[in-house]
Structure formats: C-alpha cells, structure tokens
PDB file of C-alpha atoms in Angstrom:
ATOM      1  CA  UNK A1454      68.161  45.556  19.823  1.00  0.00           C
ATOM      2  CA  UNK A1455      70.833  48.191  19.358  1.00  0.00           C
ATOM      3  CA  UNK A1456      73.475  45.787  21.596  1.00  0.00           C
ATOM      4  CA  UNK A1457      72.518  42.713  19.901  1.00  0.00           C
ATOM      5  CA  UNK A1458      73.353  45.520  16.211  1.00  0.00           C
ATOM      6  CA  UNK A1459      76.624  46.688  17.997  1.00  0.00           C
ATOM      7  CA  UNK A1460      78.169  43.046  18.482  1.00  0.00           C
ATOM      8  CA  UNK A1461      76.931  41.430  15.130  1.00  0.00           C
ATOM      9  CA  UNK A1462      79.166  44.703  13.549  1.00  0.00           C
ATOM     10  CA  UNK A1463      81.654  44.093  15.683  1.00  0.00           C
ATOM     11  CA  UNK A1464      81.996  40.178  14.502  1.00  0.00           C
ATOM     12  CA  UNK A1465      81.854  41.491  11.329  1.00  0.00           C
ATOM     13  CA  UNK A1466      84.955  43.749  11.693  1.00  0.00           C
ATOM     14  CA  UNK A1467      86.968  41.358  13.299  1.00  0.00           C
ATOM     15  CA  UNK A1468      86.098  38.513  11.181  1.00  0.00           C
ATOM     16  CA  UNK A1469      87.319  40.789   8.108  1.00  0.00           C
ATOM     17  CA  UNK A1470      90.451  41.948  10.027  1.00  0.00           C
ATOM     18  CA  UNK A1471      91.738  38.712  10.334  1.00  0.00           C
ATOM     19  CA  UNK A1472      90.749  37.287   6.739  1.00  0.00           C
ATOM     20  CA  UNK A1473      88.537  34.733   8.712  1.00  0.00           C
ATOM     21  CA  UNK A1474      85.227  33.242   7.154  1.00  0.00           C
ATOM     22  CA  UNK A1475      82.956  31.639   9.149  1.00  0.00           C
ATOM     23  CA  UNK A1476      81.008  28.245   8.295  1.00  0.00           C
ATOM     24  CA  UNK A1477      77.806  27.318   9.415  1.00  0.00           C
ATOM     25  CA  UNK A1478      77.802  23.399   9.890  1.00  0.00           C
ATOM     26  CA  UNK A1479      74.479  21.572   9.395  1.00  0.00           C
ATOM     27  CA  UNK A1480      73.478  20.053  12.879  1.00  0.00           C
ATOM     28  CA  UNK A1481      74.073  16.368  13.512  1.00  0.00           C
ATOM     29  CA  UNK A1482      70.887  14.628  13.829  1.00  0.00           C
ATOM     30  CA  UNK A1483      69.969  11.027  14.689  1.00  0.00           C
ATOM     31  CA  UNK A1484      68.958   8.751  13.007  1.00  0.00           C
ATOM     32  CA  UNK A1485      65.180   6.854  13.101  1.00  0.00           C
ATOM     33  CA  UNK A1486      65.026   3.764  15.161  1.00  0.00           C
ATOM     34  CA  UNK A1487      63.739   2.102  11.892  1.00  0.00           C
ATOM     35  CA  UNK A1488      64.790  -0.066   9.009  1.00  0.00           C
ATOM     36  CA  UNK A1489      65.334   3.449   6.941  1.00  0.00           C
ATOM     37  CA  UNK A1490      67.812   4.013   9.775  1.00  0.00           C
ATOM     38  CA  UNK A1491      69.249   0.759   9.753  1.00  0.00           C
ATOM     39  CA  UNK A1492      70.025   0.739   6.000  1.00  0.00           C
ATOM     40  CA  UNK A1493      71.842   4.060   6.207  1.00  0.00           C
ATOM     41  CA  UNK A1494      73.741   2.774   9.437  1.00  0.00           C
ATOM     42  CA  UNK A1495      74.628  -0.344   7.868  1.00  0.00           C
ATOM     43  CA  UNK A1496      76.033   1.258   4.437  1.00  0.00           C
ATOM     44  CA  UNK A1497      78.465   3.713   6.233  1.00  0.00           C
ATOM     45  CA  UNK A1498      79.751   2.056   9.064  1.00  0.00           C
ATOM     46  CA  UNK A1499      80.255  -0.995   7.320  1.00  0.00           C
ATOM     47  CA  UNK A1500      81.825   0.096   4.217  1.00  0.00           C
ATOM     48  CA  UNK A1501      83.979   2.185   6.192  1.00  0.00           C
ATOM     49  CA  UNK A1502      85.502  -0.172   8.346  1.00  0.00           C
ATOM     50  CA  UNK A1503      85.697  -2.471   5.191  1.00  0.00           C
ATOM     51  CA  UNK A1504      87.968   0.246   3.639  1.00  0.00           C
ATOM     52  CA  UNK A1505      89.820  -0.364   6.852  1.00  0.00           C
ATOM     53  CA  UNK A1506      90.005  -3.804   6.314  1.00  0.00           C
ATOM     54  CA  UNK A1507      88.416  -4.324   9.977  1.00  0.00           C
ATOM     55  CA  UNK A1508      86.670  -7.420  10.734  1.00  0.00           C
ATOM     56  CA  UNK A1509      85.468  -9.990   8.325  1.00  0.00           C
ATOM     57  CA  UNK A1510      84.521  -8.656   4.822  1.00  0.00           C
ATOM     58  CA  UNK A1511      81.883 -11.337   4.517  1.00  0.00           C
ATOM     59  CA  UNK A1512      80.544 -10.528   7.647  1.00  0.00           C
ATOM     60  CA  UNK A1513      80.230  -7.083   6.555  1.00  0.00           C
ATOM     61  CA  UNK A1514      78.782  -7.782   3.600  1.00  0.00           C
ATOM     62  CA  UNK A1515      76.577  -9.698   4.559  1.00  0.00           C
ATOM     63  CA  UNK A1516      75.135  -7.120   7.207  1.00  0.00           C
ATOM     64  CA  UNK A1517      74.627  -4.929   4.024  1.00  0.00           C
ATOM     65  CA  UNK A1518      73.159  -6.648   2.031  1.00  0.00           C
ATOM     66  CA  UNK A1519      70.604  -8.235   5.122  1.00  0.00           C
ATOM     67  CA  UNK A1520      69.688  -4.291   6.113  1.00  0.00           C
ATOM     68  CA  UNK A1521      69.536  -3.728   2.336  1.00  0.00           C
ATOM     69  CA  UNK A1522      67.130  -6.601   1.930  1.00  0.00           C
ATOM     70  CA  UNK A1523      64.848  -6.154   5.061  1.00  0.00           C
ATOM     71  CA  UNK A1524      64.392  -2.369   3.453  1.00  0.00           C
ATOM     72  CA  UNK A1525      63.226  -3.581  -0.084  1.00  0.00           C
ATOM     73  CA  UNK A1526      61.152  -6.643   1.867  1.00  0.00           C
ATOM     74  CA  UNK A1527      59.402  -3.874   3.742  1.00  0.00           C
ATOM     75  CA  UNK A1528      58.747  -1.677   0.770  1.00  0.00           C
ATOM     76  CA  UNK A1529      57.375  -4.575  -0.886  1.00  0.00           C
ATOM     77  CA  UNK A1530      54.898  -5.650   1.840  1.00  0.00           C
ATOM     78  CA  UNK A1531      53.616  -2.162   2.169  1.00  0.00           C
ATOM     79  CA  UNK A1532      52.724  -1.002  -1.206  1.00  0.00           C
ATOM     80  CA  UNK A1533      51.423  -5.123  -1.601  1.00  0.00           C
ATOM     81  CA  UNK A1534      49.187  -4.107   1.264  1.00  0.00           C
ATOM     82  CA  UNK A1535      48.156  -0.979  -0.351  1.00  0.00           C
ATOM     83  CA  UNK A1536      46.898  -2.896  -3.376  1.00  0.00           C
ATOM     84  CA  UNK A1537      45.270  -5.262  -1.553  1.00  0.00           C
ATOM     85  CA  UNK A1538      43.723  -3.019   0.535  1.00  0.00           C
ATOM     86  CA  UNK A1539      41.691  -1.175  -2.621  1.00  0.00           C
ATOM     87  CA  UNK A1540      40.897  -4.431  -4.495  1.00  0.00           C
ATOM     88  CA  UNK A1541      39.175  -6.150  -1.137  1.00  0.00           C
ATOM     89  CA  UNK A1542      38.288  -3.057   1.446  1.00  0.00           C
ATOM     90  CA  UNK A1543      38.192   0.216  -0.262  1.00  0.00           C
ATOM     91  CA  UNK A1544      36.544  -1.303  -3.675  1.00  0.00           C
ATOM     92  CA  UNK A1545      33.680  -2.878  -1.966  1.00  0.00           C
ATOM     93  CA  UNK A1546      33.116   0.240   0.087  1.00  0.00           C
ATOM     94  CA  UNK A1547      32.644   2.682  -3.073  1.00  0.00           C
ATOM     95  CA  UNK A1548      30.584  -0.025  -4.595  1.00  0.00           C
ATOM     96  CA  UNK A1549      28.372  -0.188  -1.756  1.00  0.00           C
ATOM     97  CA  UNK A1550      28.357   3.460  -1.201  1.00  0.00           C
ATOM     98  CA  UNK A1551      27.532   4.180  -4.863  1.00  0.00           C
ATOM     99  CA  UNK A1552      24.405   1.730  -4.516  1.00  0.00           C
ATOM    100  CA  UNK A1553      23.204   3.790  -1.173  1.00  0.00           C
ATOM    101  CA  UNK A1554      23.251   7.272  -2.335  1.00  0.00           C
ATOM    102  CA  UNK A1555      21.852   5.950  -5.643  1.00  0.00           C
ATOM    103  CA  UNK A1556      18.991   4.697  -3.759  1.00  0.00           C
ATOM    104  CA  UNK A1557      18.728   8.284  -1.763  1.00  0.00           C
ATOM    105  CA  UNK A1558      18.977  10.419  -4.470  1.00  0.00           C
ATOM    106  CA  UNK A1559      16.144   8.411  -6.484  1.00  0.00           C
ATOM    107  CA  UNK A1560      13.904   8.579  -3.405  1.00  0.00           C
ATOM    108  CA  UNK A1561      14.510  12.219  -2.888  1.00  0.00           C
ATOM    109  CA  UNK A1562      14.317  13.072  -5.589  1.00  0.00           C
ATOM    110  CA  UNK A1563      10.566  11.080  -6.178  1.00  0.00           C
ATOM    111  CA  UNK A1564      11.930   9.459  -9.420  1.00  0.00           C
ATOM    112  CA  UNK A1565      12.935  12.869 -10.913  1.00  0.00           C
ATOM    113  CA  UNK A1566      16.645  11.398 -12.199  1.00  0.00           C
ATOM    114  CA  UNK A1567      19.275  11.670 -14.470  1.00  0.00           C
ATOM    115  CA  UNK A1568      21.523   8.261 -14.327  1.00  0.00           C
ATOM    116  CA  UNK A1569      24.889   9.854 -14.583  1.00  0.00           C
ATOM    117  CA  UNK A1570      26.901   6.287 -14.633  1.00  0.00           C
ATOM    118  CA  UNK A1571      25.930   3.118 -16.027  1.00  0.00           C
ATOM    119  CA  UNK A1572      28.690   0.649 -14.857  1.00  0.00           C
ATOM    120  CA  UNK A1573      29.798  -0.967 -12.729  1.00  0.00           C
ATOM    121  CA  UNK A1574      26.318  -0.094 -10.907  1.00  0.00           C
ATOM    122  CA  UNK A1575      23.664   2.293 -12.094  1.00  0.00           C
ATOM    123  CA  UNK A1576      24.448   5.911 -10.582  1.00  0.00           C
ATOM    124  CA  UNK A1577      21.281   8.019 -10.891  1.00  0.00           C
ATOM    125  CA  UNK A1578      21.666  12.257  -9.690  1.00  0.00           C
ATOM    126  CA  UNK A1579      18.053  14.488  -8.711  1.00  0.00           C
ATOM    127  CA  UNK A1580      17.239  16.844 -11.525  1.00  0.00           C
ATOM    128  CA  UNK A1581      17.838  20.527 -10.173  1.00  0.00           C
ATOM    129  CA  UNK A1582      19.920  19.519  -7.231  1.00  0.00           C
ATOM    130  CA  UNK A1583      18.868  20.194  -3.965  1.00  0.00           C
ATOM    131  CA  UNK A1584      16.864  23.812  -4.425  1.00  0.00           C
ATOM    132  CA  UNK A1585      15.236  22.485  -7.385  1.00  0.00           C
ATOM    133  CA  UNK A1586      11.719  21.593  -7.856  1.00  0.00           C
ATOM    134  CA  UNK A1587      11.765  18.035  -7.469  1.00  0.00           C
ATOM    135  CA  UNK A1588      13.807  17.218  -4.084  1.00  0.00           C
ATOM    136  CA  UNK A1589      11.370  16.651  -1.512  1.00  0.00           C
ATOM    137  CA  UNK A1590      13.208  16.222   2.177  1.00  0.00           C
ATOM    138  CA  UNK A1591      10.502  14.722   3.604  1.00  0.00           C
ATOM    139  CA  UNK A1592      10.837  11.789   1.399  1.00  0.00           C
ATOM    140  CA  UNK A1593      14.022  10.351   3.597  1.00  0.00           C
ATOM    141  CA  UNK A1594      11.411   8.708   5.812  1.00  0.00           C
ATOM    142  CA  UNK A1595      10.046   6.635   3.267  1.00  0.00           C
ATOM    143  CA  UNK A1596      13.511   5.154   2.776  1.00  0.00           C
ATOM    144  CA  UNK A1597      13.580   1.187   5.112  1.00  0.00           C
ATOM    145  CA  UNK A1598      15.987   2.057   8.382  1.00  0.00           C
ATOM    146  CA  UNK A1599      19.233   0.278   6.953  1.00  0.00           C
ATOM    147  CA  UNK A1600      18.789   2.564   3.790  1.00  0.00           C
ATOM    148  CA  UNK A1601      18.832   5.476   5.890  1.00  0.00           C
ATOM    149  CA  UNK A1602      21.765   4.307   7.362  1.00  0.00           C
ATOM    150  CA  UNK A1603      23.523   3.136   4.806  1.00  0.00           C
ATOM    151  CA  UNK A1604      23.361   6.897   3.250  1.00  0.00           C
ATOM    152  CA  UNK A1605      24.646   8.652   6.930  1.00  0.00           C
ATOM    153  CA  UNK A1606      27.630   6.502   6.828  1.00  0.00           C
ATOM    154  CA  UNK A1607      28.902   8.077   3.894  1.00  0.00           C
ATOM    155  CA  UNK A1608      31.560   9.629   4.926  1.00  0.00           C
ATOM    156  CA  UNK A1609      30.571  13.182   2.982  1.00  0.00           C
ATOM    157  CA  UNK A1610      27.590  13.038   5.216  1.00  0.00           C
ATOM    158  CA  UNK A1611      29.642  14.086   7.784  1.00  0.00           C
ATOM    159  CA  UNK A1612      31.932  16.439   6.466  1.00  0.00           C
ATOM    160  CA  UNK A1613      33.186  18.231   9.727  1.00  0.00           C
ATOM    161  CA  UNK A1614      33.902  14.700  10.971  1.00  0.00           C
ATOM    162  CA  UNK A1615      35.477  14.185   7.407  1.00  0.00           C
ATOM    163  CA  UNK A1616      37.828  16.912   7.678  1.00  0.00           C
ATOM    164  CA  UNK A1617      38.856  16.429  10.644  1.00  0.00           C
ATOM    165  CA  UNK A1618      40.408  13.177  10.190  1.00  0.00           C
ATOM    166  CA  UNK A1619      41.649  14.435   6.597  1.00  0.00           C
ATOM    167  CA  UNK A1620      43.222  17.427   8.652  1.00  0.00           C
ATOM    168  CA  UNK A1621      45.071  14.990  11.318  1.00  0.00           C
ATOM    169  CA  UNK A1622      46.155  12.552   8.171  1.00  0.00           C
ATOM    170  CA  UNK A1623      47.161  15.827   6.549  1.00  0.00           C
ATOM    171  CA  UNK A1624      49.657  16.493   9.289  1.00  0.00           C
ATOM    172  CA  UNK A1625      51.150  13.266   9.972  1.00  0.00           C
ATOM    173  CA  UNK A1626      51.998  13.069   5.875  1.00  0.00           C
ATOM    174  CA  UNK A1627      53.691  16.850   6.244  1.00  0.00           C
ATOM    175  CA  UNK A1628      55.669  15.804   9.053  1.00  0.00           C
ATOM    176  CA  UNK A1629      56.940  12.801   7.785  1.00  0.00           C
ATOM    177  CA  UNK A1630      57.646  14.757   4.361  1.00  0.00           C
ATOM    178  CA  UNK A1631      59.789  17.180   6.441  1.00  0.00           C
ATOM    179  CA  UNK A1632      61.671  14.787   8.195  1.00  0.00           C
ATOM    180  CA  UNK A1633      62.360  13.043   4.687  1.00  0.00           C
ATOM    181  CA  UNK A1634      63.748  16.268   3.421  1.00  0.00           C
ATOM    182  CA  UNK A1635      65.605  17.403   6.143  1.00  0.00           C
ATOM    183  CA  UNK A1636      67.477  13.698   5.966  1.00  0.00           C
ATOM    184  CA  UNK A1637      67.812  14.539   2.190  1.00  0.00           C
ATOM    185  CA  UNK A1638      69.459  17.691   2.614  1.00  0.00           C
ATOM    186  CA  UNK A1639      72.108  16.509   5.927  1.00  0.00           C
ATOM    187  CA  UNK A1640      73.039  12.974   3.974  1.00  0.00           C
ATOM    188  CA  UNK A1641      72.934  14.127   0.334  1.00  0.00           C
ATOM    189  CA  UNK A1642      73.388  18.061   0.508  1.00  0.00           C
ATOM    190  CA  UNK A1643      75.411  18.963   3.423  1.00  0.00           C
ATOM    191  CA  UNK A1644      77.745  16.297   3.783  1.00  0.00           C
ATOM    192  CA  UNK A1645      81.019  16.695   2.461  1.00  0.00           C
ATOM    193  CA  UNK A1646      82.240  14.267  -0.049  1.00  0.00           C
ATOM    194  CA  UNK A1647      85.508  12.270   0.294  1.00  0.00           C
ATOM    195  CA  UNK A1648      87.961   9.904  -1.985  1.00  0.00           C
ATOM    196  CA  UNK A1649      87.569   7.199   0.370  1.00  0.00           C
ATOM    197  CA  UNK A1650      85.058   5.492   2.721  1.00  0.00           C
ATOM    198  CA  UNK A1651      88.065   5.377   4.518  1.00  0.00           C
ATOM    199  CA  UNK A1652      87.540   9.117   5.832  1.00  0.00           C
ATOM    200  CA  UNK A1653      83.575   8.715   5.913  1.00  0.00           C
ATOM    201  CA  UNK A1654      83.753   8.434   9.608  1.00  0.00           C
TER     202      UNK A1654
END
C-alpha cells in the first residue's frame, strides 16, 4: 500500500516538473456482429473513404443507405411483432385468465362477491379477502379439474417460479442497457470531433 502511495506521488511530481498532463483515452471496443453494428460500420467507413474520393460514390452510397435500410426494416418488424403479439397471444391470455380466477374467487368465496369489473368479462373479488369470513379453502375441490387448472396456470400462482424468470429477463434488459450506454458514451461522448470525415479514420 505505502509503495503503490510512494510511486503514484512520484508520477505526480514528475508529471508537474515537466508541465506534462496526462489523458486517459476511452478503450477501443468492438463493435456487435449485428445490423446496429453494421449501420455504424457502414456510416464511417464509407463516408470516409467518400471524402477520399475512393471507390465508386454510388457504390458507397448505396451500401449506406442498404445498412441504413436493413436497420429501420428490422426496427419495423420487431415492434410490428410486438403489437401483434398483444392483440393475438397476450390479449387472449388475460382474457382467459380473468375468466379463471373469476370463476375461483366466486367458488371460494361460496358466492360471497363483489364484481370489481364489468367489461370486457365480469371480474368478481371474495368479500374480506382471504382471512375473512367467507373464503372457504376447501371449496377448490368443488371446482371441475380443467377449472382447477386453469387457476394454477396463472402465472401469480407461482410466484417463486414468476420471479425467477422476471429476475433472468431483468438481467438480460440491464445488460443490454449497459452495453447501449457504454456505445453511447465511446461514439457520441468520447470521440473527438473533426472538420472532415476525411480524418474520421
């Protein structure tokens, strides 16, 4: 500890001795074998070597505008899939999910109900919840067998199963909002700027 104090002083002293100031640079990192990649590839290489007047400008160009539309293309198709995704999967799920715990709670509950929601289906809750007077756990066996399923496949039903995939999906969206900030800060912040695309390289 005391060495490692001794030479950071001593860096110090000769860095003020001889008017030196030291820079740190921001590390070089690659770039993600993806269309993301691609786009940022194709924008700097090819606009520098067409400030060089290198190879054929329409070739270049073109390669720009090709990386440019494959990235907007993909955008496109994802958040379409997204959409579709809740109007056909997702929607019908909650619907159907909404219809099975309605069904429990009204059983469980032996009728005792307050309907909470009316559309798009009716959405009845037990009166007192489950320490209250009414809920009677015993009553789950009157429910028919795909009932009873239906109402352990919601997913709160199994909540350390639940949170364990939200954990995981938790993770994978940090990550990739890390790596989208450190490309932020070594493309947009770090990088010095220059008159020409000519010195980009």
């Amino acid at each position: 500890g005391d060495s490692d104090g001794t030479e950071s002083d001593t860096l110090d002293d000769v860095e003020q001795g001889l008017g030196l100031e030291l820079e740190l640079e921001w590390p070089n990192t690659q770039l993600d074998p993806d269309l993301f990649g691609l786009s940022i590839c194709s924008l700097v290489r090819d606009f520098h070597l067409l400030s060089r007047k290198k190879g054929d400008p329409m070739n270049r160009y073109s390669r720009v505008c090709a990386s440019l539309y494959l990235l907007i293309f993909c955008l496109v198709i994802q958040l379409f899939l997204l959409a579709e995704v809740k109007k056909f999967v997702s929607a019908k799920a909650v619907h159907d999910i909404r219809i099975a715990y309605d069904t429990f709670e009204h059983t469980m509950y032996g009728g005792h109900t307050t309907v909470v929601r009316t559309a798009p289906v009716i959405e009845r809750r037990g009166i007192g919840g489950m320490w209250g007077p009414y809920f009677n756990e015993s009553a789950f066996s009157e429910l028919p067998t795909e009932e009873q399923a239906a109402a352990c496949r919601i997913p709160l039903s199994r909540p350390f199963f639940f949170w364990v995939v939200l954990y995981i999906w938790s993770l994978v969206c940090i990550i990739e909002i890390r790596k989208t900030k450190d490309l932020f800060l070594s493309l947009v912040v770090n990088t010095e700027t220059c008159q020409s695309m000519v010195n980009s390289l």
